GROMACS .gro file of C-alpha atoms in nm:
model
  191
    1THR     CA    1   1.055   0.225   1.214
    2SER     CA    2   0.930   0.580   1.278
    3ALA     CA    3   0.627   0.532   1.053
    4ILE     CA    4   0.544   0.204   1.230
    5ASN     CA    5   0.579   0.365   1.573
    6MET     CA    6   0.360   0.655   1.461
    7HIS     CA    7   0.080   0.416   1.359
    8MET     CA    8   0.111   0.213   1.676
    9ALA     CA    9   0.079   0.531   1.884
   10LEU     CA   10  -0.209   0.647   1.666
   11GLY     CA   11  -0.384   0.313   1.723
   12HIS     CA   12  -0.363   0.364   2.098
   13PHE     CA   13  -0.480   0.726   2.066
   14ASN     CA   14  -0.773   0.619   1.847
   15GLN     CA   15  -0.882   0.364   2.108
   16LEU     CA   16  -0.906   0.651   2.357
   17ARG     CA   17  -1.100   0.858   2.102
   18ARG     CA   18  -1.347   0.572   2.043
   19MET     CA   19  -1.405   0.541   2.419
   20ASP     CA   20  -1.493   0.912   2.417
   21GLY     CA   21  -1.733   0.859   2.125
   22LYS     CA   22  -1.505   1.033   1.874
   23PHE     CA   23  -1.413   0.925   1.525
   24PRO     CA   24  -1.063   0.778   1.471
   25ILE     CA   25  -0.792   0.978   1.297
   26GLU     CA   26  -0.661   0.818   0.978
   27VAL     CA   27  -0.309   0.884   0.845
   28GLY     CA   28  -0.140   0.747   0.534
   29ILE     CA   29   0.238   0.749   0.499
   30GLY     CA   30   0.439   0.711   0.176
   31LEU     CA   31   0.809   0.629   0.205
   32ASN     CA   32   1.070   0.636  -0.068
   33THR     CA   33   1.449   0.626  -0.063
   34GLY     CA   34   1.624   0.839  -0.321
   35GLU     CA   35   1.818   1.152  -0.392
   36VAL     CA   36   1.657   1.486  -0.319
   37VAL     CA   37   1.758   1.850  -0.307
   38CYS     CA   38   1.694   2.034   0.016
   39GLY     CA   39   1.739   2.392   0.116
   40ASN     CA   40   1.580   2.734   0.109
   41ILE     CA   41   1.368   2.770  -0.202
   42GLY     CA   42   1.176   3.074  -0.310
   43SER     CA   43   1.232   3.446  -0.333
   44SER     CA   44   1.311   3.728  -0.095
   45ARG     CA   45   0.938   3.780  -0.044
   46ARG     CA   46   0.866   3.418   0.040
   47MET     CA   47   1.120   3.156   0.137
   48ASP     CA   48   1.064   2.797   0.245
   49TYR     CA   49   1.305   2.530   0.359
   50THR     CA   50   1.193   2.222   0.168
   51VAL     CA   51   1.296   1.917  -0.031
   52ILE     CA   52   1.233   1.863  -0.401
   53GLY     CA   53   1.307   1.598  -0.660
   54ASP     CA   54   1.183   1.267  -0.799
   55GLY     CA   55   1.241   1.097  -0.464
   56VAL     CA   56   1.001   1.336  -0.292
   57ASN     CA   57   0.748   1.313  -0.573
   58LEU     CA   58   0.733   0.933  -0.550
   59ALA     CA   59   0.690   0.946  -0.172
   60ALA     CA   60   0.402   1.192  -0.221
   61ARG     CA   61   0.240   0.963  -0.481
   62LEU     CA   62   0.269   0.669  -0.241
   63GLU     CA   63   0.111   0.873   0.038
   64SER     CA   64  -0.178   0.956  -0.192
   65ALA     CA   65  -0.207   0.589  -0.298
   66THR     CA   66  -0.262   0.480   0.064
   67LYS     CA   67  -0.625   0.585   0.014
   68THR     CA   68  -0.666   0.370  -0.298
   69TYR     CA   69  -0.512   0.063  -0.135
   70GLY     CA   70  -0.655   0.117   0.213
   71ALA     CA   71  -0.299   0.097   0.345
   72LYS     CA   72  -0.146   0.287   0.635
   73ILE     CA   73   0.216   0.273   0.513
   74LEU     CA   74   0.326   0.226   0.151
   75ILE     CA   75   0.695   0.197   0.070
   76SER     CA   76   0.888   0.186  -0.255
   77GLU     CA   77   1.114  -0.093  -0.374
   78SER     CA   78   1.420   0.126  -0.311
   79THR     CA   79   1.321   0.161   0.055
   80VAL     CA   80   1.254  -0.212   0.085
   81ALA     CA   81   1.599  -0.284  -0.060
   82GLY     CA   82   1.754  -0.092   0.229
   83LEU     CA   83   1.550  -0.252   0.507
   84GLN     CA   84   1.699  -0.494   0.753
   85LYS     CA   85   1.525  -0.831   0.768
   86GLY     CA   86   1.240  -0.883   1.008
   87TYR     CA   87   0.980  -0.636   0.881
   88VAL     CA   88   0.636  -0.763   0.786
   89ILE     CA   89   0.566  -0.637   0.434
   90ARG     CA   90   0.366  -0.746   0.135
   91GLU     CA   91   0.404  -0.645  -0.226
   92VAL     CA   92   0.094  -0.449  -0.311
   93ASP     CA   93   0.140  -0.360  -0.676
   94LEU     CA   94   0.370  -0.282  -0.963
   95LEU     CA   95   0.275   0.081  -1.014
   96ARG     CA   96   0.345   0.341  -1.277
   97VAL     CA   97   0.289   0.680  -1.118
   98LYS     CA   98   0.166   0.986  -1.302
   99GLY     CA   99   0.446   1.153  -1.495
  100LYS     CA  100   0.675   0.846  -1.503
  101THR     CA  101   0.716   0.560  -1.747
  102LYS     CA  102   0.920   0.317  -1.536
  103PRO     CA  103   0.707   0.115  -1.292
  104VAL     CA  104   0.801   0.078  -0.927
  105ALA     CA  105   0.718  -0.210  -0.694
  106VAL     CA  106   0.510  -0.086  -0.401
  107TYR     CA  107   0.491  -0.261  -0.064
  108GLU     CA  108   0.270  -0.227   0.240
  109ALA     CA  109   0.440  -0.226   0.580
  110LEU     CA  110   0.228  -0.415   0.835
  111ASP     CA  111   0.439  -0.417   1.152
  112TRP     CA  112   0.215  -0.150   1.306
  113THR     CA  113  -0.062  -0.413   1.330
  114ALA     CA  114   0.129  -0.592   1.608
  115ALA     CA  115  -0.014  -0.353   1.870
  116TYR     CA  116  -0.375  -0.465   1.804
  117PRO     CA  117  -0.341  -0.767   1.572
  118GLU     CA  118  -0.698  -0.893   1.567
  119GLN     CA  119  -0.848  -0.546   1.542
  120ALA     CA  120  -0.600  -0.397   1.296
  121PHE     CA  121  -0.544  -0.697   1.068
  122PRO     CA  122  -0.725  -1.018   1.165
  123ASN     CA  123  -0.557  -1.348   1.068
  124ARG     CA  124  -0.262  -1.155   0.926
  125ASP     CA  125  -0.029  -1.447   0.845
  126ALA     CA  126  -0.298  -1.655   0.675
  127VAL     CA  127  -0.425  -1.352   0.481
  128LEU     CA  128  -0.073  -1.271   0.365
  129HIS     CA  129  -0.024  -1.630   0.250
  130HIS     CA  130  -0.343  -1.631   0.040
  131PHE     CA  131  -0.273  -1.280  -0.087
  132HIS     CA  132   0.079  -1.378  -0.198
  133MET     CA  133  -0.059  -1.684  -0.379
  134GLY     CA  134  -0.319  -1.462  -0.543
  135THR     CA  135  -0.063  -1.215  -0.671
  136GLU     CA  136   0.147  -1.496  -0.816
  137TYR     CA  137  -0.155  -1.632  -1.005
  138TYR     CA  138  -0.251  -1.277  -1.106
  139LYS     CA  139   0.093  -1.204  -1.253
  140GLY     CA  140   0.074  -1.536  -1.438
  141ARG     CA  141  -0.265  -1.438  -1.586
  142SER     CA  142  -0.445  -1.721  -1.401
  143PHE     CA  143  -0.721  -1.486  -1.294
  144ASP     CA  144  -0.970  -1.751  -1.177
  145GLN     CA  145  -0.713  -1.907  -0.942
  146ALA     CA  146  -0.605  -1.559  -0.829
  147ARG     CA  147  -0.970  -1.475  -0.758
  148GLN     CA  148  -1.001  -1.783  -0.539
  149SER     CA  149  -0.692  -1.688  -0.336
  150PHE     CA  150  -0.805  -1.328  -0.292
  151SER     CA  151  -1.150  -1.453  -0.188
  152LYS     CA  152  -0.989  -1.669   0.084
  153ALA     CA  153  -0.790  -1.369   0.204
  154LEU     CA  154  -1.109  -1.162   0.222
  155GLN     CA  155  -1.293  -1.434   0.413
  156LEU     CA  156  -1.022  -1.414   0.678
  157HIS     CA  157  -1.007  -1.031   0.678
  158PRO     CA  158  -1.314  -0.874   0.513
  159ASP     CA  159  -1.171  -0.520   0.544
  160ASP     CA  160  -0.857  -0.595   0.341
  161LYS     CA  161  -0.902  -0.331   0.071
  162VAL     CA  162  -0.597  -0.449  -0.127
  163ALA     CA  163  -0.736  -0.803  -0.163
  164LYS     CA  164  -1.076  -0.657  -0.263
  165LEU     CA  165  -0.908  -0.437  -0.524
  166TYR     CA  166  -0.735  -0.741  -0.677
  167LEU     CA  167  -1.057  -0.942  -0.665
  168ASP     CA  168  -1.224  -0.667  -0.870
  169ARG     CA  169  -0.934  -0.660  -1.116
  170CYS     CA  170  -0.955  -1.038  -1.157
  171ALA     CA  171  -1.329  -1.017  -1.229
  172ALA     CA  172  -1.264  -0.748  -1.491
  173PHE     CA  173  -0.981  -0.946  -1.654
  174MET     CA  174  -1.190  -1.265  -1.658
  175THR     CA  175  -1.454  -1.073  -1.854
  176THR     CA  176  -1.211  -0.880  -2.074
  177PRO     CA  177  -0.861  -1.031  -2.069
  178PRO     CA  178  -0.567  -0.791  -2.085
  179ALA     CA  179  -0.367  -0.750  -2.403
  180ASP     CA  180  -0.104  -1.011  -2.485
  181ASP     CA  181   0.172  -0.765  -2.394
  182TRP     CA  182   0.022  -0.695  -2.049
  183ASP     CA  183   0.304  -0.662  -1.796
  184GLY     CA  184   0.099  -0.654  -1.475
  185VAL     CA  185   0.172  -0.285  -1.420
  186TRP     CA  186  -0.107  -0.066  -1.287
  187THR     CA  187  -0.094   0.295  -1.404
  188MET     CA  188  -0.188   0.553  -1.145
  189LYS     CA  189  -0.400   0.821  -1.310
  190THR     CA  190  -0.405   1.071  -1.023
  191LYS     CA  191  -0.143   1.241  -0.814
   0.00000   0.00000   0.00000
């Protein structure tokens, strides 16, 4: 809820910035639920209160991935499992982050778009429907049908970077199909 409220407030702030002829401020947030270690870490010369652990590392990877997916808020499957019903989310990818072998399902939280629905995410419900259909076809290796669904999503919201990313993947897989043991996982090469 805090991340959603932050983006809603930022949307309002950016409207004021645009009216003053200034560029908007962009922020990406990565959320993960897991165990971490927190406390003072360092030496007597330099001490920081911080958190460390796999849970923090995954959240940092998700924050970095917001740029790749054009998403404002990316959340892990463990965070989604703990959410109460009523949030607007879409599964974005099955991702293997750098340094890990086990993939994690990654979701985009879209509740922040409620403040400015047609500016932030035009035709949201219809786009999400076509996007969901596209990902189902994609996972089933029906790349031409997936491409058609992602194209419909992009017609309704041309700035949907996630749908564009999948459209590009479909085009690549239609030219060069993935190996028979392809599991639909995308491996993140960068931190």
